[in-house]
Amino acid sequence: MLRSDEVECVSLYFGVDGIRNVLERLGESSTVHFIGEDNKNFKHESDRIEKFEQKLQYLKKELENQDRPVVECESYPETPLLEIESEINKYHERYLFLKLSKRSNQREEHILEQNLKMIKLSRHFISELKEPEDTTVINFDFITAISNIDKKLMIRQMLKHRLRRNVYIKTFDVELRSSVSQQTVFVVYVLAEDNKAFARSIIKNLGGRVLDFAMKDSQIHEDIQERYSRVKRLNLSIDKQILQVLGDMQKRHSIWRYCISKERSIVETMKKLTKIENTRCYVGEGWVLKKSMDKLEELKCFDNEKGRFLFEIKKSSLVRPTSFEPSEFSSPFQSLTNVFGVPKYQEINPAIFMTFTFPFLFGAMFGDVLHGLILLAISLFLIHNQKKLHKKCGVFQIILDGRYVALACAFFACGSDLCMEILGHCQ
């Protein structure tokens, strides 16, 4: 803690077979810090992991859009990577299929509901106009259309202008279950087939939709009603399936993320290795703590048919890295020190002095028992609930990480105020 731990530079040799398993063991033991630039080796593995990262990011975004935060696991079971990849593909494809199906069915439901509304309003309007004795004389061949309400005035004015007012237009403002915005139904009557075709083209070009079948056919109306009911039931079924898939993804997403991020770390390490020409071996360099050399030797001798490695200590002209192993209490003070600068290799660690100088200066500036007690209560709460709040605080995670800094500052604030009171009375 006072000085940086001593490190050694080592060269590690890996066989092609089982290289991933060996790197996984080294990563779990945290014994080697690999160095070197990324090369073009293992590009296929890197691209494959990137695709799964994109899928996980997409699924997480969908969960957030549905107000379903990812459930974080306290422990992650060891699961084969192929099984994880298969599971991600399965849920990703399933969710996309359900989402596309829902979008298609919603569109169909919207069109069917529009058709039903147009048929209902146009029939009602015609029934009010017709007299019993006129039904055999006058042919009410209307154009029925629908559009968003914001296009109502434009369509109406364009029809009157282009058809030289030789047109009768009746509008109804309606609300549809399948649409957020209000809709307008047009019942348009014009003479001559050419004018009817012209009126239809005007409505379509301005974003409207024209009813394209005879309204007098009651069988068509019944068929539409039946299809509409069937599509509604199908949409409800799809919604239930989507909720079920989202619930499963909500529970499994953290496990997927852990396994894929672990695989990403392995692949990034593999990219730092260099292939030895005319062999099936790779070599890499890294830093190892001197006190961890025995542990690395044990890993080398570990009898594992899935992969083994060899290593040798070598001299390096590179600047040796600084390595500290702070305790839970001193870790936030170490982070504060690193903001200003990281000590060089084997230099004295200023974080040791920061553990009492920072709280002392805080107490000297903000010495107050009441404020100190409030800060003490907050810090003790954060310390007691650290496991529950970890990675669940959002932007307040930095406050949770500095809980021991707050604790030390609370003691010094109270102590400073008490000292000032005592010294004041002594005078």
Coordinates of C-alpha atoms in Angstrom, one line a residue:
M1 CA 0.0 0.0 0.0
L2 CA 2.9 2.4 0.8
R3 CA 4.7 1.6 -2.4
S4 CA 3.7 0.0 -5.7
D5 CA 3.9 -3.8 -5.8
E6 CA 6.9 -5.2 -7.7
V7 CA 6.1 -6.6 -11.1
E8 CA 7.8 -8.8 -13.6
C9 CA 7.5 -8.9 -17.4
V10 CA 6.7 -12.4 -18.7
S11 CA 6.3 -14.0 -22.2
L12 CA 3.5 -16.5 -22.4
Y13 CA 3.2 -19.2 -25.1
F14 CA -0.1 -20.8 -26.1
G15 CA -1.1 -23.6 -28.4
V16 CA -3.9 -23.0 -30.8
D17 CA -6.0 -25.7 -29.3
G18 CA -7.6 -24.5 -26.0
I19 CA -6.2 -21.0 -26.2
R20 CA -9.6 -19.6 -25.2
N21 CA -9.9 -21.8 -22.1
V22 CA -6.4 -20.9 -21.0
L23 CA -7.1 -17.2 -21.2
E24 CA -10.3 -17.7 -19.4
R25 CA -8.5 -19.3 -16.5
L26 CA -5.9 -16.5 -16.5
G27 CA -8.6 -13.9 -16.5
E28 CA -10.4 -15.5 -13.6
S29 CA -7.2 -15.5 -11.5
S30 CA -6.3 -11.9 -12.4
T31 CA -2.6 -12.7 -12.5
V32 CA -1.5 -11.4 -15.9
H33 CA -2.0 -7.9 -17.4
F34 CA -1.4 -8.4 -21.1
I35 CA 0.4 -5.7 -23.1
G36 CA 0.8 -5.1 -26.8
E37 CA -1.1 -3.6 -29.7
D38 CA -4.1 -5.3 -31.3
N39 CA -3.4 -7.2 -34.4
K40 CA -5.6 -8.7 -37.1
N41 CA -5.7 -12.2 -35.5
F42 CA -9.1 -13.5 -34.4
K43 CA -11.1 -10.9 -36.4
H44 CA -13.8 -13.5 -37.0
E45 CA -14.3 -14.0 -33.2
S46 CA -14.3 -10.2 -32.6
D47 CA -17.0 -9.6 -35.3
R48 CA -19.1 -12.5 -33.9
I49 CA -19.1 -11.0 -30.4
E50 CA -19.9 -7.5 -31.7
K51 CA -23.0 -8.9 -33.4
F52 CA -24.2 -10.3 -30.0
E53 CA -23.4 -7.0 -28.3
Q54 CA -25.6 -5.2 -30.8
K55 CA -28.4 -7.6 -30.2
L56 CA -28.1 -7.2 -26.4
Q57 CA -28.1 -3.4 -26.7
Y58 CA -31.2 -3.6 -28.9
L59 CA -33.0 -5.9 -26.5
K60 CA -32.1 -3.7 -23.5
K61 CA -33.4 -0.6 -25.3
E62 CA -36.7 -2.4 -25.9
L63 CA -36.9 -3.4 -22.3
E64 CA -36.3 0.2 -21.2
N65 CA -39.0 1.4 -23.6
Q66 CA -41.5 -0.9 -22.0
D67 CA -40.5 0.2 -18.5
R68 CA -38.9 -3.1 -17.7
P69 CA -35.5 -2.6 -16.0
V70 CA -33.0 -5.5 -16.3
V71 CA -33.0 -7.7 -13.2
E72 CA -29.4 -7.9 -11.9
C73 CA -28.3 -11.3 -10.7
E74 CA -26.3 -11.7 -7.5
S75 CA -24.3 -14.6 -9.0
Y76 CA -23.8 -15.8 -12.5
P77 CA -24.0 -19.5 -13.3
E78 CA -21.3 -21.0 -15.5
T79 CA -23.1 -21.5 -18.8
P80 CA -21.5 -22.7 -22.1
L81 CA -21.0 -19.9 -24.6
L82 CA -22.7 -21.7 -27.4
E83 CA -25.8 -22.1 -25.2
I84 CA -25.8 -18.4 -24.4
E85 CA -25.4 -17.4 -28.0
S86 CA -28.2 -19.8 -29.0
E87 CA -30.5 -18.4 -26.4
I88 CA -29.8 -14.8 -27.4
N89 CA -30.5 -15.6 -31.1
K90 CA -33.7 -17.4 -30.1
Y91 CA -35.2 -14.5 -28.1
H92 CA -33.9 -11.9 -30.5
E93 CA -35.6 -13.6 -33.5
R94 CA -38.7 -14.4 -31.5
Y95 CA -39.1 -10.8 -30.4
L96 CA -38.5 -9.4 -33.9
F97 CA -41.0 -11.8 -35.3
L98 CA -43.7 -10.8 -32.8
K99 CA -43.0 -7.1 -33.2
L100 CA -43.3 -7.3 -37.0
S101 CA -46.4 -9.4 -36.7
K102 CA -48.0 -6.9 -34.3
R103 CA -47.1 -4.0 -36.6
S104 CA -48.7 -5.8 -39.6
N105 CA -51.8 -6.8 -37.7
Q106 CA -52.2 -3.3 -36.2
R107 CA -52.1 -1.9 -39.7
E108 CA -54.7 -4.4 -40.9
E109 CA -56.9 -3.7 -37.8
H110 CA -56.7 0.0 -38.5
I111 CA -57.8 -0.4 -42.1
L112 CA -60.6 -2.7 -41.2
E113 CA -61.8 -0.3 -38.5
Q114 CA -61.7 2.5 -41.0
N115 CA -63.7 0.5 -43.5
L116 CA -66.4 -0.3 -40.9
K117 CA -66.6 3.3 -39.8
M118 CA -66.9 4.5 -43.4
I119 CA -69.6 1.9 -44.2
K120 CA -71.6 2.8 -41.1
L121 CA -71.5 6.5 -41.6
S122 CA -72.2 6.5 -45.4
R123 CA -75.2 4.1 -45.0
H124 CA -76.6 6.2 -42.2
F125 CA -76.2 9.4 -44.3
I126 CA -77.8 7.8 -47.4
S127 CA -80.7 6.4 -45.3
E128 CA -81.5 9.9 -44.1
L129 CA -81.5 11.4 -47.6
K130 CA -83.6 8.8 -49.4
E131 CA -87.3 9.0 -49.5
P132 CA -89.3 5.7 -50.0
E133 CA -90.6 6.8 -53.4
D134 CA -87.2 7.9 -54.6
T135 CA -85.3 4.7 -54.1
T136 CA -86.1 3.3 -57.5
V137 CA -85.4 6.6 -59.3
I138 CA -82.2 8.1 -57.8
N139 CA -78.9 6.1 -57.7
F140 CA -76.8 7.4 -54.8
D141 CA -73.4 6.2 -55.9
F142 CA -71.2 8.0 -53.3
I143 CA -67.4 8.1 -52.9
T144 CA -66.5 7.3 -49.3
A145 CA -63.1 8.1 -48.0
I146 CA -61.1 8.7 -44.8
S147 CA -58.1 10.7 -43.8
N148 CA -56.4 12.4 -40.8
I149 CA -58.4 15.4 -39.5
D150 CA -55.5 17.7 -40.3
K151 CA -56.0 17.1 -44.0
K152 CA -59.8 17.7 -43.9
L153 CA -59.7 21.3 -45.0
M154 CA -57.2 20.8 -47.8
I155 CA -59.1 17.8 -49.3
R156 CA -62.4 19.7 -49.1
Q157 CA -61.0 22.8 -50.8
M158 CA -59.1 20.9 -53.5
L159 CA -62.2 18.9 -54.4
K160 CA -64.4 22.0 -54.7
H161 CA -61.8 23.9 -56.7
R162 CA -60.8 21.2 -59.1
L163 CA -64.4 20.0 -59.7
R164 CA -65.6 23.6 -60.0
R165 CA -68.0 23.2 -57.1
N166 CA -69.9 20.6 -59.0
V167 CA -69.6 18.3 -56.0
Y168 CA -71.4 17.6 -52.7
I169 CA -69.2 16.8 -49.7
K170 CA -70.3 15.7 -46.2
T171 CA -67.7 15.2 -43.5
F172 CA -67.8 13.4 -40.1
D173 CA -65.1 13.7 -37.5
V174 CA -64.6 10.3 -35.8
E175 CA -62.2 8.7 -33.3
L176 CA -60.9 5.2 -34.0
R177 CA -59.6 2.8 -31.4
S178 CA -56.6 1.9 -33.5
S179 CA -55.5 5.5 -34.2
V180 CA -54.1 8.1 -31.9
S181 CA -55.1 11.1 -34.1
Q182 CA -58.7 12.0 -34.9
Q183 CA -60.0 10.9 -38.4
T184 CA -62.4 12.5 -40.9
V185 CA -64.8 10.5 -43.1
F186 CA -65.8 12.0 -46.4
V187 CA -69.0 11.2 -48.2
V188 CA -68.5 12.8 -51.7
Y189 CA -71.1 12.8 -54.6
V190 CA -70.2 13.9 -58.1
L191 CA -71.8 13.3 -61.5
A192 CA -70.0 11.4 -64.3
E193 CA -67.5 8.6 -64.0
D194 CA -64.6 10.8 -65.1
N195 CA -65.3 13.2 -62.3
K196 CA -65.5 10.3 -59.8
A197 CA -62.2 8.9 -60.9
F198 CA -60.7 12.4 -60.7
A199 CA -62.1 12.9 -57.1
R200 CA -60.7 9.6 -56.0
S201 CA -57.2 10.5 -57.3
I202 CA -57.3 13.9 -55.5
I203 CA -58.2 12.2 -52.2
K204 CA -55.5 9.5 -52.6
N205 CA -52.8 12.0 -53.6
L206 CA -53.6 14.1 -50.5
G207 CA -53.1 11.2 -48.2
G208 CA -56.7 9.9 -47.9
R209 CA -58.0 6.4 -48.5
V210 CA -61.0 5.6 -50.6
L211 CA -63.4 2.7 -49.8
D212 CA -63.0 0.4 -52.8
F213 CA -66.0 -1.8 -52.7
A214 CA -69.8 -1.5 -53.0
M215 CA -71.5 -0.5 -49.7
K216 CA -74.7 -2.1 -50.6
D217 CA -73.3 -5.6 -50.3
S218 CA -74.2 -6.7 -46.8
Q219 CA -72.1 -9.8 -47.1
I220 CA -68.9 -7.7 -47.5
H221 CA -69.8 -5.8 -44.4
E222 CA -70.2 -9.1 -42.4
D223 CA -66.9 -10.4 -43.8
I224 CA -65.1 -7.2 -42.7
Q225 CA -66.7 -7.4 -39.2
E226 CA -65.6 -11.0 -38.9
R227 CA -62.1 -10.3 -40.0
Y228 CA -61.9 -7.3 -37.7
S229 CA -62.9 -9.4 -34.7
R230 CA -60.4 -12.1 -35.7
V231 CA -57.5 -9.5 -36.1
K232 CA -58.3 -8.0 -32.7
R233 CA -58.1 -11.4 -31.0
L234 CA -54.9 -12.1 -32.8
N235 CA -53.4 -8.8 -31.6
L236 CA -54.3 -9.5 -28.0
S237 CA -52.6 -12.9 -28.3
I238 CA -49.5 -11.3 -29.8
D239 CA -49.4 -8.8 -26.9
K240 CA -49.5 -11.6 -24.4
Q241 CA -46.7 -13.4 -26.1
I242 CA -44.6 -10.2 -26.3
L243 CA -45.1 -9.6 -22.5
Q244 CA -44.0 -13.2 -21.8
V245 CA -40.9 -12.8 -24.0
L246 CA -40.1 -9.4 -22.4
G247 CA -40.4 -11.0 -18.9
D248 CA -38.0 -13.8 -19.8
M249 CA -35.5 -11.3 -21.3
Q250 CA -35.8 -9.1 -18.3
K251 CA -34.6 -12.0 -16.1
R252 CA -31.9 -13.4 -18.5
H253 CA -30.4 -10.2 -19.9
S254 CA -27.9 -9.7 -17.1
I255 CA -26.6 -13.3 -17.5
W256 CA -26.3 -12.8 -21.3
R257 CA -24.5 -9.5 -20.8
Y258 CA -22.1 -11.1 -18.3
C259 CA -21.2 -14.0 -20.6
I260 CA -20.8 -11.8 -23.7
S261 CA -18.7 -9.2 -21.8
K262 CA -16.5 -12.0 -20.5
E263 CA -16.1 -13.4 -24.0
R264 CA -15.3 -9.9 -25.2
S265 CA -12.5 -9.6 -22.7
I266 CA -11.1 -13.0 -23.8
V267 CA -11.2 -12.0 -27.5
E268 CA -9.6 -8.6 -26.8
T269 CA -6.7 -10.4 -25.0
M270 CA -6.4 -12.9 -27.9
K271 CA -6.0 -10.0 -30.3
K272 CA -2.9 -8.9 -28.4
L273 CA -1.2 -12.3 -29.1
T274 CA 1.2 -12.8 -32.0
K275 CA 1.4 -15.9 -34.1
I276 CA 4.8 -17.6 -34.3
E277 CA 5.6 -18.4 -37.9
N278 CA 5.5 -22.0 -39.1
T279 CA 4.0 -23.1 -35.8
R280 CA 0.5 -23.5 -34.3
C281 CA 1.5 -21.4 -31.3
Y282 CA 0.9 -17.8 -30.2
V283 CA 3.0 -15.6 -27.9
G284 CA 2.1 -12.7 -25.7
E285 CA 3.6 -10.4 -23.2
G286 CA 2.3 -9.2 -19.9
W287 CA 3.0 -7.9 -16.4
V288 CA 2.7 -10.2 -13.4
L289 CA 3.0 -9.2 -9.7
K290 CA 6.1 -10.8 -8.2
K291 CA 3.9 -12.2 -5.4
S292 CA 1.6 -13.8 -8.0
M293 CA 4.4 -15.8 -9.7
D294 CA 3.7 -18.9 -7.6
K295 CA 0.0 -18.6 -8.6
L296 CA 1.0 -18.4 -12.3
E297 CA 3.2 -21.4 -11.9
E298 CA 0.2 -23.4 -10.4
L299 CA -1.9 -22.4 -13.4
K300 CA 0.8 -23.5 -15.8
C301 CA 1.0 -26.9 -14.1
F302 CA -2.8 -27.2 -14.0
D303 CA -3.6 -30.5 -15.8
N304 CA -6.3 -29.5 -18.3
E305 CA -6.8 -31.3 -21.5
K306 CA -8.6 -28.2 -22.9
G307 CA -5.4 -26.2 -23.0
R308 CA -2.1 -25.4 -21.3
F309 CA 0.6 -22.7 -21.6
L310 CA 4.2 -21.9 -20.8
F311 CA 5.9 -18.7 -19.6
E312 CA 9.3 -17.3 -19.0
I313 CA 10.5 -14.1 -17.2
K314 CA 12.1 -11.6 -19.5
K315 CA 13.8 -8.3 -19.2
S316 CA 11.9 -5.4 -20.6
S317 CA 12.8 -1.8 -21.3
L318 CA 9.2 -0.7 -21.0
V319 CA 8.2 1.5 -18.0
R320 CA 6.9 -0.8 -15.3
P321 CA 3.3 -0.1 -14.3
T322 CA 2.1 1.0 -10.9
S323 CA 0.0 -1.4 -9.0
F324 CA -1.7 -0.8 -5.7
E325 CA -4.2 -3.1 -3.9
P326 CA -6.2 -0.6 -1.8
S327 CA -8.7 -1.8 0.9
E328 CA -12.4 -1.1 0.7
F329 CA -11.8 1.9 3.0
S330 CA -8.8 3.4 1.1
S331 CA -10.1 2.7 -2.4
P332 CA -12.1 6.0 -2.8
F333 CA -9.1 7.9 -1.5
Q334 CA -6.9 6.2 -4.1
S335 CA -9.3 7.2 -6.8
L336 CA -9.1 10.8 -5.6
T337 CA -5.3 10.7 -5.7
N338 CA -5.3 9.2 -9.2
V339 CA -7.4 12.2 -10.4
F340 CA -4.3 14.4 -9.9
G341 CA -1.8 11.8 -11.0
V342 CA -0.7 8.2 -10.7
P343 CA 2.5 7.6 -8.8
K344 CA 5.4 6.1 -10.7
Y345 CA 6.6 2.6 -10.1
Q346 CA 7.9 2.1 -6.6
E347 CA 7.1 5.7 -5.6
I348 CA 5.4 6.4 -2.2
N349 CA 1.7 6.3 -2.5
P350 CA 0.2 9.7 -1.6
A351 CA -3.2 8.1 -1.1
I352 CA -2.1 7.1 2.4
F353 CA -1.7 10.7 3.4
M354 CA -5.0 11.6 1.6
T355 CA -6.9 9.3 4.0
F356 CA -6.5 11.8 6.8
T357 CA -5.5 15.1 5.2
F358 CA -8.7 15.3 3.0
P359 CA -11.1 14.7 5.9
F360 CA -9.1 17.0 8.2
L361 CA -9.3 19.9 5.7
F362 CA -13.0 19.2 5.3
G363 CA -13.6 19.3 9.0
A364 CA -11.6 22.5 9.3
M365 CA -13.7 24.2 6.7
F366 CA -17.1 22.7 7.5
G367 CA -16.8 21.9 11.2
D368 CA -20.3 21.6 12.5
V369 CA -21.8 18.8 14.7
L370 CA -25.3 18.9 13.1
H371 CA -24.0 18.7 9.5
G372 CA -21.5 16.1 10.6
L373 CA -24.2 13.9 12.2
I374 CA -26.3 14.2 9.0
L375 CA -23.3 13.2 6.9
L376 CA -22.6 10.3 9.3
A377 CA -26.2 9.0 9.0
I378 CA -26.0 9.1 5.2
S379 CA -22.6 7.4 5.1
L380 CA -23.7 4.6 7.5
F381 CA -26.8 4.1 5.5
L382 CA -24.8 3.7 2.3
I383 CA -22.3 1.4 3.9
H384 CA -25.1 -0.8 5.4
N385 CA -27.0 -1.0 2.1
Q386 CA -24.0 -1.1 -0.3
K387 CA -24.9 -4.5 -1.8
K388 CA -28.5 -3.6 -2.4
L389 CA -27.7 -0.3 -4.0
H390 CA -24.7 -1.3 -6.0
K391 CA -25.1 -0.5 -9.7
K392 CA -28.7 0.6 -9.0
C393 CA -28.0 4.3 -8.1
G394 CA -27.6 5.6 -11.7
V395 CA -25.9 9.0 -11.5
F396 CA -25.6 8.7 -7.7
Q397 CA -23.2 5.7 -8.0
I398 CA -20.3 8.1 -7.3
I399 CA -21.8 8.9 -3.9
L400 CA -22.1 5.2 -3.1
D401 CA -18.5 4.6 -4.1
G402 CA -17.4 7.5 -1.8
R403 CA -19.3 6.3 1.3
Y404 CA -16.1 5.9 3.4
V405 CA -14.9 9.3 2.4
A406 CA -18.2 10.7 3.7
L407 CA -17.8 8.7 6.9
A408 CA -14.3 10.1 7.5
C409 CA -15.4 13.6 6.7
A410 CA -18.4 13.2 9.1
F411 CA -16.1 12.2 12.0
F412 CA -13.7 15.1 11.3
A413 CA -16.6 17.6 11.0
C414 CA -18.0 16.6 14.4
G415 CA -14.5 16.5 16.0
S416 CA -13.5 19.9 14.6
D417 CA -16.6 21.6 15.9
L418 CA -16.2 20.0 19.4
C419 CA -12.5 21.0 19.5
M420 CA -13.5 24.6 18.6
E421 CA -16.1 24.7 21.3
I422 CA -13.7 23.3 23.9
L423 CA -10.9 25.6 23.0
G424 CA -13.3 28.5 22.9
H425 CA -14.5 27.9 26.5
C426 CA -10.9 27.4 27.6
Q427 CA -10.0 30.9 26.4

